[in-house]
Coordinates of C-alpha atoms and ligand atoms in Angstrom, one line a residue:
M252 CA -30.8 8.9 6.1
T253 CA -30.1 12.4 4.7
P254 CA -27.3 12.4 2.2
T255 CA -24.3 14.7 2.2
I256 CA -23.2 16.3 -1.1
Y257 CA -19.5 16.9 -1.5
R258 CA -19.0 19.7 -4.0
A259 CA -15.5 19.6 -5.6
R260 CA -13.3 19.3 -8.6
V261 CA -13.1 15.5 -8.7
V262 CA -10.4 13.5 -10.5
D263 CA -10.0 9.7 -10.6
T264 CA -9.0 6.8 -12.8
P265 CA -11.8 4.3 -13.1
D266 CA -10.4 3.2 -16.5
D267 CA -6.9 1.8 -16.5
P268 CA -4.4 4.1 -18.2
F269 CA -2.1 1.2 -18.9
T270 CA -4.8 -0.2 -21.2
G271 CA -5.9 3.1 -22.8
G272 CA -8.0 4.6 -20.1
V273 CA -7.8 8.4 -19.4
L274 CA -8.3 10.5 -16.4
R275 CA -11.9 11.2 -15.4
S276 CA -12.3 14.8 -14.3
A277 CA -15.3 17.0 -13.3
D278 CA -14.7 20.6 -12.5
D279 CA -17.8 21.2 -10.4
A280 CA -19.0 17.8 -9.4
G281 CA -21.5 16.8 -6.7
L282 CA -21.0 13.4 -5.0
A283 CA -24.0 12.4 -2.9
V284 CA -23.0 10.2 0.0
T285 CA -25.3 8.2 2.2
D286 CA -24.1 5.9 4.9
G287 CA -20.6 6.2 3.6
V288 CA -21.5 5.1 0.0
I289 CA -21.6 7.3 -3.1
T290 CA -25.2 7.2 -4.2
A291 CA -25.1 9.8 -7.0
R292 CA -22.5 11.6 -9.0
G293 CA -22.9 14.4 -11.6
D294 CA -22.8 18.1 -12.1
F295 CA -23.2 19.7 -8.7
A296 CA -26.3 21.7 -9.8
A297 CA -28.1 18.6 -11.0
V298 CA -27.2 16.5 -7.9
R299 CA -28.3 19.4 -5.7
V300 CA -31.7 19.5 -7.5
D301 CA -32.2 15.8 -6.8
H302 CA -31.3 16.1 -3.2
P303 CA -32.7 19.5 -1.9
E304 CA -32.6 18.2 1.7
A305 CA -28.9 17.3 1.6
E306 CA -26.2 19.0 3.6
V307 CA -23.5 20.4 1.2
V308 CA -19.8 20.2 2.0
D309 CA -18.0 22.8 -0.1
L310 CA -14.6 21.5 -1.2
R311 CA -14.0 24.0 -4.0
G312 CA -10.6 25.5 -4.4
G313 CA -8.7 22.3 -4.6
V314 CA -8.9 18.8 -6.0
L315 CA -10.7 15.8 -4.6
L316 CA -9.0 12.5 -5.3
P317 CA -9.8 8.9 -4.2
G318 CA -8.2 7.8 -0.9
L319 CA -4.7 6.6 -1.5
V320 CA -3.8 2.9 -1.3
D321 CA -0.4 1.7 0.0
T322 CA 0.2 -1.9 -0.8
H323 CA 3.5 -2.3 1.2
V324 CA 4.4 -0.5 4.4
H325 CA 6.0 -1.8 7.6
Y326 CA 4.3 -0.8 10.8
P327 CA 7.3 -1.4 13.1
Q328 CA 9.6 0.8 11.1
V329 CA 8.2 4.3 11.5
R330 CA 11.1 5.3 13.7
A331 CA 13.6 3.8 11.2
I332 CA 12.7 6.1 8.3
G333 CA 15.6 8.2 6.9
A334 CA 18.6 5.9 7.6
L335 CA 20.4 6.3 4.4
G336 CA 23.6 4.8 2.9
M337 CA 23.1 1.1 3.2
P338 CA 22.0 -1.8 0.9
L339 CA 19.2 -4.0 2.0
L340 CA 20.8 -6.7 4.2
E341 CA 23.0 -4.2 6.1
W342 CA 20.1 -1.8 6.5
L343 CA 18.0 -4.6 8.0
E344 CA 20.7 -5.6 10.4
R345 CA 21.6 -2.2 11.5
C346 CA 18.4 -0.2 11.3
A347 CA 15.2 -2.1 10.8
L348 CA 15.6 -5.3 12.9
P349 CA 16.8 -3.5 16.1
E350 CA 13.6 -1.4 15.9
E351 CA 11.5 -4.5 15.2
L352 CA 12.9 -6.2 18.3
R353 CA 11.6 -3.3 20.5
L354 CA 8.0 -4.2 19.6
E355 CA 8.3 -7.2 22.0
S356 CA 7.2 -4.6 24.6
V357 CA 3.5 -4.1 24.0
D358 CA 3.6 -0.6 25.5
Y359 CA 6.3 0.3 22.9
A360 CA 4.2 -1.4 20.2
R361 CA 1.1 0.7 21.1
E362 CA 3.1 3.9 20.8
V363 CA 4.5 2.9 17.5
A364 CA 1.0 1.7 16.3
A365 CA -0.3 5.2 17.0
E366 CA 2.6 6.9 15.2
F367 CA 2.1 4.5 12.3
V368 CA -1.6 5.0 11.8
F369 CA -1.2 8.7 12.2
G370 CA 1.4 8.6 9.4
L371 CA -1.0 6.8 7.1
V372 CA -3.8 9.3 7.8
S373 CA -1.5 12.3 7.4
A374 CA -0.5 11.1 4.0
G375 CA -4.0 10.4 2.9
T376 CA -3.6 6.6 2.8
T377 CA -7.0 5.3 3.5
T378 CA -6.3 1.6 2.6
S379 CA -3.1 -0.3 3.2
L380 CA -1.5 -3.7 3.2
V381 CA 0.7 -3.5 6.2
F382 CA 3.6 -5.7 7.2
G383 CA 2.9 -6.4 10.8
S384 CA 5.2 -7.3 13.7
H385 CA 6.9 -10.6 14.6
F386 CA 5.1 -10.3 18.0
A387 CA 1.4 -11.2 18.1
P388 CA 0.5 -8.6 20.8
A389 CA 2.1 -5.9 18.7
V390 CA 0.0 -7.0 15.7
D391 CA -3.1 -6.8 17.9
A392 CA -2.1 -3.3 18.9
L393 CA -1.9 -2.3 15.2
F394 CA -5.4 -3.6 14.4
T395 CA -6.8 -2.0 17.5
E396 CA -5.4 1.4 16.6
A397 CA -6.5 1.1 12.9
A398 CA -10.0 0.3 14.1
R399 CA -10.1 3.2 16.5
V400 CA -9.0 5.6 13.8
G401 CA -11.0 4.0 11.0
V402 CA -8.5 3.2 8.3
R403 CA -8.8 0.1 6.1
V404 CA -5.9 -2.2 7.1
T405 CA -4.9 -5.7 5.9
S406 CA -2.1 -7.0 8.1
G407 CA -0.8 -10.0 10.0
L408 CA 1.9 -11.6 12.1
V409 CA 5.3 -11.6 10.4
V410 CA 6.9 -15.0 10.7
S411 CA 10.5 -16.3 10.3
D412 CA 12.4 -19.3 11.6
R413 CA 16.0 -18.5 10.6
G414 CA 18.5 -15.8 9.6
L415 CA 17.2 -13.1 12.0
P416 CA 17.9 -12.2 15.6
E417 CA 16.6 -15.0 17.9
P418 CA 13.7 -13.1 19.5
L419 CA 12.2 -12.5 16.0
L420 CA 12.1 -16.2 15.3
T421 CA 9.3 -18.6 15.9
T422 CA 8.3 -22.2 15.1
P423 CA 5.9 -23.3 12.4
E424 CA 3.5 -24.6 15.1
R425 CA 3.5 -21.4 17.1
A426 CA 3.3 -19.2 14.0
Y427 CA 0.2 -21.2 12.9
E428 CA -1.5 -20.9 16.3
E429 CA -0.8 -17.2 16.8
S430 CA -1.9 -16.4 13.2
I431 CA -5.1 -18.3 13.5
A432 CA -5.9 -16.5 16.8
L433 CA -5.2 -13.1 15.3
A434 CA -7.2 -13.9 12.1
G435 CA -10.1 -15.1 14.3
R436 CA -10.1 -11.8 16.1
W437 CA -9.5 -9.4 13.2
H438 CA -10.2 -10.9 9.8
G439 CA -13.4 -9.3 8.5
A440 CA -13.8 -7.3 11.7
G441 CA -14.9 -3.8 10.5
R442 CA -12.4 -2.6 8.0
A443 CA -9.7 -5.1 9.0
R444 CA -8.5 -8.2 7.1
Y445 CA -5.8 -10.7 7.9
A446 CA -2.6 -11.2 5.7
V447 CA -0.4 -14.3 6.1
T448 CA 3.1 -12.7 6.1
P449 CA 6.3 -14.7 6.0
R450 CA 9.1 -12.1 6.1
F451 CA 10.9 -13.5 3.0
S452 CA 12.2 -16.8 1.9
F453 CA 15.6 -15.7 3.1
S454 CA 14.3 -16.1 6.7
T455 CA 11.7 -18.8 6.3
A456 CA 12.3 -22.5 5.7
D457 CA 9.9 -24.7 3.9
E458 CA 8.3 -25.9 7.1
M459 CA 7.4 -22.3 7.9
L460 CA 6.0 -21.7 4.5
D461 CA 3.9 -24.9 4.9
A462 CA 2.5 -23.4 8.1
C463 CA 1.7 -20.2 6.2
A464 CA -0.1 -22.3 3.6
S465 CA -2.1 -24.0 6.3
V466 CA -3.3 -20.6 7.6
T467 CA -4.4 -19.5 4.1
K468 CA -6.4 -22.8 3.8
D469 CA -7.9 -22.7 7.2
V470 CA -9.1 -19.0 7.2
A471 CA -11.1 -18.2 4.2
G472 CA -10.3 -15.1 2.3
T473 CA -7.0 -14.2 4.0
W474 CA -4.4 -12.2 2.0
F475 CA -0.8 -13.2 1.4
T476 CA 2.1 -10.8 1.4
T477 CA 5.9 -11.1 1.4
H478 CA 9.1 -9.8 -0.2
V479 CA 10.7 -11.1 -3.5
N480 CA 13.6 -10.2 -5.7
E481 CA 14.5 -7.0 -3.9
N482 CA 18.3 -7.1 -3.9
T483 CA 20.9 -9.2 -5.8
A484 CA 22.7 -10.4 -2.6
E485 CA 19.3 -11.5 -1.2
V486 CA 18.3 -13.2 -4.4
A487 CA 21.6 -15.2 -4.5
E488 CA 21.2 -16.3 -0.9
V489 CA 17.7 -17.5 -1.5
A490 CA 18.9 -19.5 -4.5
R491 CA 21.5 -21.1 -2.3
L492 CA 19.0 -21.9 0.5
F493 CA 16.3 -23.4 -1.8
V494 CA 18.3 -25.8 -4.0
G495 CA 15.2 -27.4 -5.5
A496 CA 13.3 -24.2 -6.3
L497 CA 13.0 -23.0 -9.9
H498 CA 13.4 -19.4 -8.9
Y499 CA 12.6 -17.0 -6.0
V500 CA 8.9 -16.8 -6.8
D501 CA 8.8 -20.6 -6.8
T502 CA 9.9 -20.7 -3.2
Y503 CA 6.4 -19.4 -2.4
D504 CA 4.5 -20.8 -5.3
R505 CA 5.4 -24.4 -4.7
H506 CA 3.7 -24.0 -1.3
G507 CA 0.6 -22.8 -3.0
L508 CA 1.1 -19.3 -1.6
V509 CA 0.9 -17.3 -4.9
G510 CA -2.5 -16.5 -6.2
E511 CA -5.1 -13.8 -6.7
R512 CA -4.9 -12.7 -3.1
S513 CA -1.1 -12.3 -3.1
V514 CA 0.9 -9.2 -3.1
L515 CA 4.7 -9.6 -3.4
A516 CA 6.8 -6.5 -2.7
H517 CA 9.6 -5.3 -4.9
N518 CA 10.4 -7.9 -7.7
V519 CA 13.1 -5.6 -9.0
H520 CA 15.2 -8.5 -10.3
A521 CA 12.5 -10.7 -11.8
S522 CA 13.1 -13.2 -14.6
D523 CA 10.6 -13.7 -17.4
Q524 CA 9.7 -17.1 -15.9
E525 CA 8.8 -15.5 -12.6
L526 CA 6.7 -12.8 -14.3
A527 CA 4.8 -15.5 -16.2
V528 CA 4.1 -17.4 -13.0
L529 CA 2.8 -14.2 -11.3
A530 CA 0.6 -13.3 -14.2
G531 CA -0.7 -16.9 -14.5
R532 CA -1.6 -16.9 -10.8
G533 CA -3.2 -13.5 -10.9
A534 CA -0.8 -12.2 -8.2
S535 CA 0.2 -8.5 -7.8
V536 CA 3.4 -6.7 -7.2
A537 CA 4.0 -3.8 -4.9
H538 CA 6.5 -1.4 -6.5
C539 CA 8.3 0.7 -3.8
P540 CA 10.3 3.4 -5.7
T541 CA 11.9 5.4 -2.9
S542 CA 12.9 2.3 -1.0
N543 CA 14.4 0.8 -4.2
S544 CA 16.3 4.1 -4.7
A545 CA 17.4 4.6 -1.1
L546 CA 18.7 1.0 -0.7
G547 CA 20.2 1.0 -4.2
S548 CA 18.1 -2.1 -4.9
G549 CA 17.6 -1.3 -8.6
L550 CA 15.4 0.1 -11.2
F551 CA 12.0 -1.6 -11.3
P552 CA 11.2 -3.3 -14.7
L553 CA 7.6 -1.9 -14.9
R554 CA 7.4 -2.3 -18.7
R555 CA 8.1 -6.1 -18.4
H556 CA 5.5 -6.4 -15.6
V557 CA 2.9 -4.7 -17.7
E558 CA 3.8 -6.6 -20.8
H559 CA 3.4 -9.9 -18.9
G560 CA 0.1 -8.8 -17.5
V561 CA 1.2 -8.6 -13.8
G562 CA -0.8 -6.1 -11.7
V563 CA 1.4 -3.4 -10.2
A564 CA 0.5 -0.9 -7.5
L565 CA 2.6 1.4 -5.2
G566 CA 4.1 0.8 -1.8
S567 CA 5.8 3.3 0.4
D568 CA 7.9 0.5 2.1
V569 CA 8.3 2.6 5.2
G570 CA 10.9 2.6 6.8
A571 CA 13.3 1.8 3.9
G572 CA 11.1 4.1 1.8
T573 CA 11.5 7.7 2.7
G574 CA 8.0 8.5 4.0
F575 CA 4.3 7.7 3.8
S576 CA 3.4 9.9 0.9
L577 CA 2.2 8.1 -2.2
F578 CA 2.6 11.3 -4.2
K579 CA 6.3 11.0 -3.5
E580 CA 6.3 7.3 -4.5
G581 CA 4.5 8.1 -7.7
L582 CA 6.9 10.8 -8.6
Q583 CA 9.9 8.6 -7.8
A584 CA 8.3 5.8 -10.0
Y585 CA 8.1 8.4 -12.8
F586 CA 11.8 9.4 -12.3
M587 CA 12.9 5.7 -12.4
Q588 CA 11.1 4.9 -15.6
S589 CA 12.6 8.0 -17.1
L590 CA 16.1 6.9 -16.1
L591 CA 15.5 3.5 -17.7
G592 CA 15.4 5.1 -21.1
S593 CA 14.1 2.8 -23.8
E594 CA 13.6 0.0 -21.2
G595 CA 11.4 2.2 -19.1
L596 CA 7.7 2.8 -19.4
P597 CA 7.0 6.6 -19.7
L598 CA 4.4 7.5 -17.0
T599 CA 1.8 10.2 -17.3
P600 CA -0.1 11.8 -14.4
A601 CA -3.0 9.5 -15.1
H602 CA -0.7 6.5 -14.6
L603 CA 0.6 7.9 -11.3
L604 CA -2.9 8.5 -9.9
H605 CA -4.0 5.0 -11.0
L606 CA -1.0 3.4 -9.4
A607 CA -1.6 5.2 -6.2
T608 CA -5.4 4.5 -6.0
R609 CA -7.3 2.1 -8.2
A610 CA -4.3 -0.2 -9.0
G611 CA -3.8 -0.7 -5.2
A612 CA -7.5 -1.4 -4.7
L613 CA -7.4 -4.0 -7.4
A614 CA -4.2 -5.6 -6.0
L615 CA -6.0 -5.9 -2.6
G616 CA -9.2 -7.3 -4.1
L617 CA -11.1 -4.1 -3.1
G618 CA -11.8 -2.8 -6.5
D619 CA -15.6 -2.9 -6.0
L620 CA -15.3 -1.0 -2.8
V621 CA -12.7 1.7 -3.1
G622 CA -10.1 3.1 -5.5
D623 CA -12.2 5.6 -7.5
L624 CA -15.2 7.9 -6.8
S625 CA -17.9 6.1 -8.8
V626 CA -21.5 5.6 -7.7
G627 CA -21.6 2.5 -5.5
K628 CA -18.1 3.0 -4.0
Q629 CA -17.3 3.9 -0.5
F630 CA -16.5 7.6 0.0
D631 CA -12.8 7.2 0.6
A632 CA -11.3 10.5 -0.5
V633 CA -8.5 13.0 0.0
W634 CA -9.0 16.7 -0.5
V635 CA -5.8 18.4 -1.9
R636 CA -6.1 22.0 -0.8
P637 CA -2.8 23.7 -0.4
L638 CA -2.4 27.0 1.5
D639 CA -3.1 30.1 -0.6
D640 CA -0.2 31.0 -2.8
D641 CA 1.8 27.9 -2.0
P642 CA 3.5 26.8 -5.2
L643 CA 1.0 23.9 -5.5
D644 CA -1.9 26.3 -5.1
V645 CA -0.4 28.5 -7.8
G646 CA 0.0 25.4 -10.0
L647 CA -3.5 24.2 -9.5
R648 CA -5.0 27.6 -10.2
H649 CA -3.1 27.8 -13.4
A650 CA -3.2 24.2 -14.5
A651 CA -4.1 23.8 -18.2
S652 CA -6.0 20.5 -17.7
A653 CA -6.9 17.9 -15.1
E654 CA -3.8 15.9 -16.3
D655 CA -1.7 19.0 -15.7
A656 CA -3.2 19.4 -12.2
V657 CA -2.5 15.8 -11.2
G658 CA 1.1 16.2 -12.4
K659 CA 1.5 19.2 -10.2
I660 CA 0.0 17.3 -7.2
F661 CA 2.5 14.5 -7.6
A662 CA 5.4 16.9 -8.1
L663 CA 4.6 19.3 -5.3
G664 CA 2.0 17.7 -3.0
G665 CA 2.8 16.7 0.5
D666 CA 0.9 15.7 3.7
S667 CA 0.3 19.4 4.7
D668 CA -1.6 19.9 1.4
L669 CA -4.3 17.4 2.4
A670 CA -7.0 19.4 4.1
G671 CA -9.4 16.5 4.4
V672 CA -9.3 12.7 4.4
W673 CA -12.4 10.4 4.5
V674 CA -12.9 6.7 4.9
G675 CA -16.4 5.4 4.3
G676 CA -17.7 8.9 4.7
D677 CA -16.0 9.4 8.1
R678 CA -13.7 12.3 8.1
I679 CA -10.5 11.2 9.7
K680 CA -8.3 14.3 8.9
G681 CA -9.1 17.9 8.6
Ligands
ZN191 ZN1 9.3 -4.3 2.8

């Protein structure tokens, strides 16, 4: 098959900046892509000589980045974005859960699924770990739409058996059966994978967590995702509900649910014991900066996560988060670490790009497939190409270095600056 050569200024982070890696940047690179896979990378002129028959896609005049990876985003909450002024439990009751109830209607769910996937694509999110719906047909609608558009989605049925409005509750038996059916249909189908998803310990008793563990045992390679340590009132209630548990993380861990294929969202109020357990199990944490800020949940202890060796990536946490853009999440993460003073971890543009791309790929076990633009990886990419004379365009033209350019993208970049988005070589935007 004839390759396509993408000619661009390419910036990515194959080497982890948290352990000394630096940005990789090439001002006039050529990426040869065949069947969606990057087969050669080098100076454009050299790649061109090696592939005289290739079609060239000229992406000069901007920056080409790896596709963005969102490790925590709620599909049913697109229409709940922007409700400000409440802490977590009040926000759930007044904003999020009423919207989640509406997905009982599969017609409604299909509309929301289309809006949701469009939101991902618009923001350049090519891979995501998605909190699904409490209703199995609505989860099916999400997978169907994601497959139609072509984004990489790991998702599943959200399960709960207490503490939520009655229509959102289920039984462990039904949760198991519906999860197995959805996983059978979608896990490993195209770009889809299944994630076992108890909403949080607050709304799941031990019997439900056992049912979740059964699904992870009975379907090989499923992912596990949930919430942990988001808000102090939530943490206190979980401690009251689980008398025998060592801590919040243990409410999952003692069911065997915490491992290398686990991503726990938030972990703002983590103890050192919990960080040690997460590190020991190889689990990752989804840090959701705008959500933590909007709900007043707290300032994420990134330094302690890194020091314990817990993998951290970014999540938009739509709809408590204020939009789909991982540039905005990266910038907010930077703000929060600045505000933490000596307890914070000062973040550079390289850290932000890594958190928004390769760190997410690693958290999702997709590090060999996506997350940077190396030979052998899928061509999942976003082309940042603002309008001429837009402040970001001015900034990119005058950037002193690749580091400087990436800082400007995180400070100024938005959905409208993404002129192209590709997944596996398929152009899905622009
Ligand atoms: Zn969430």
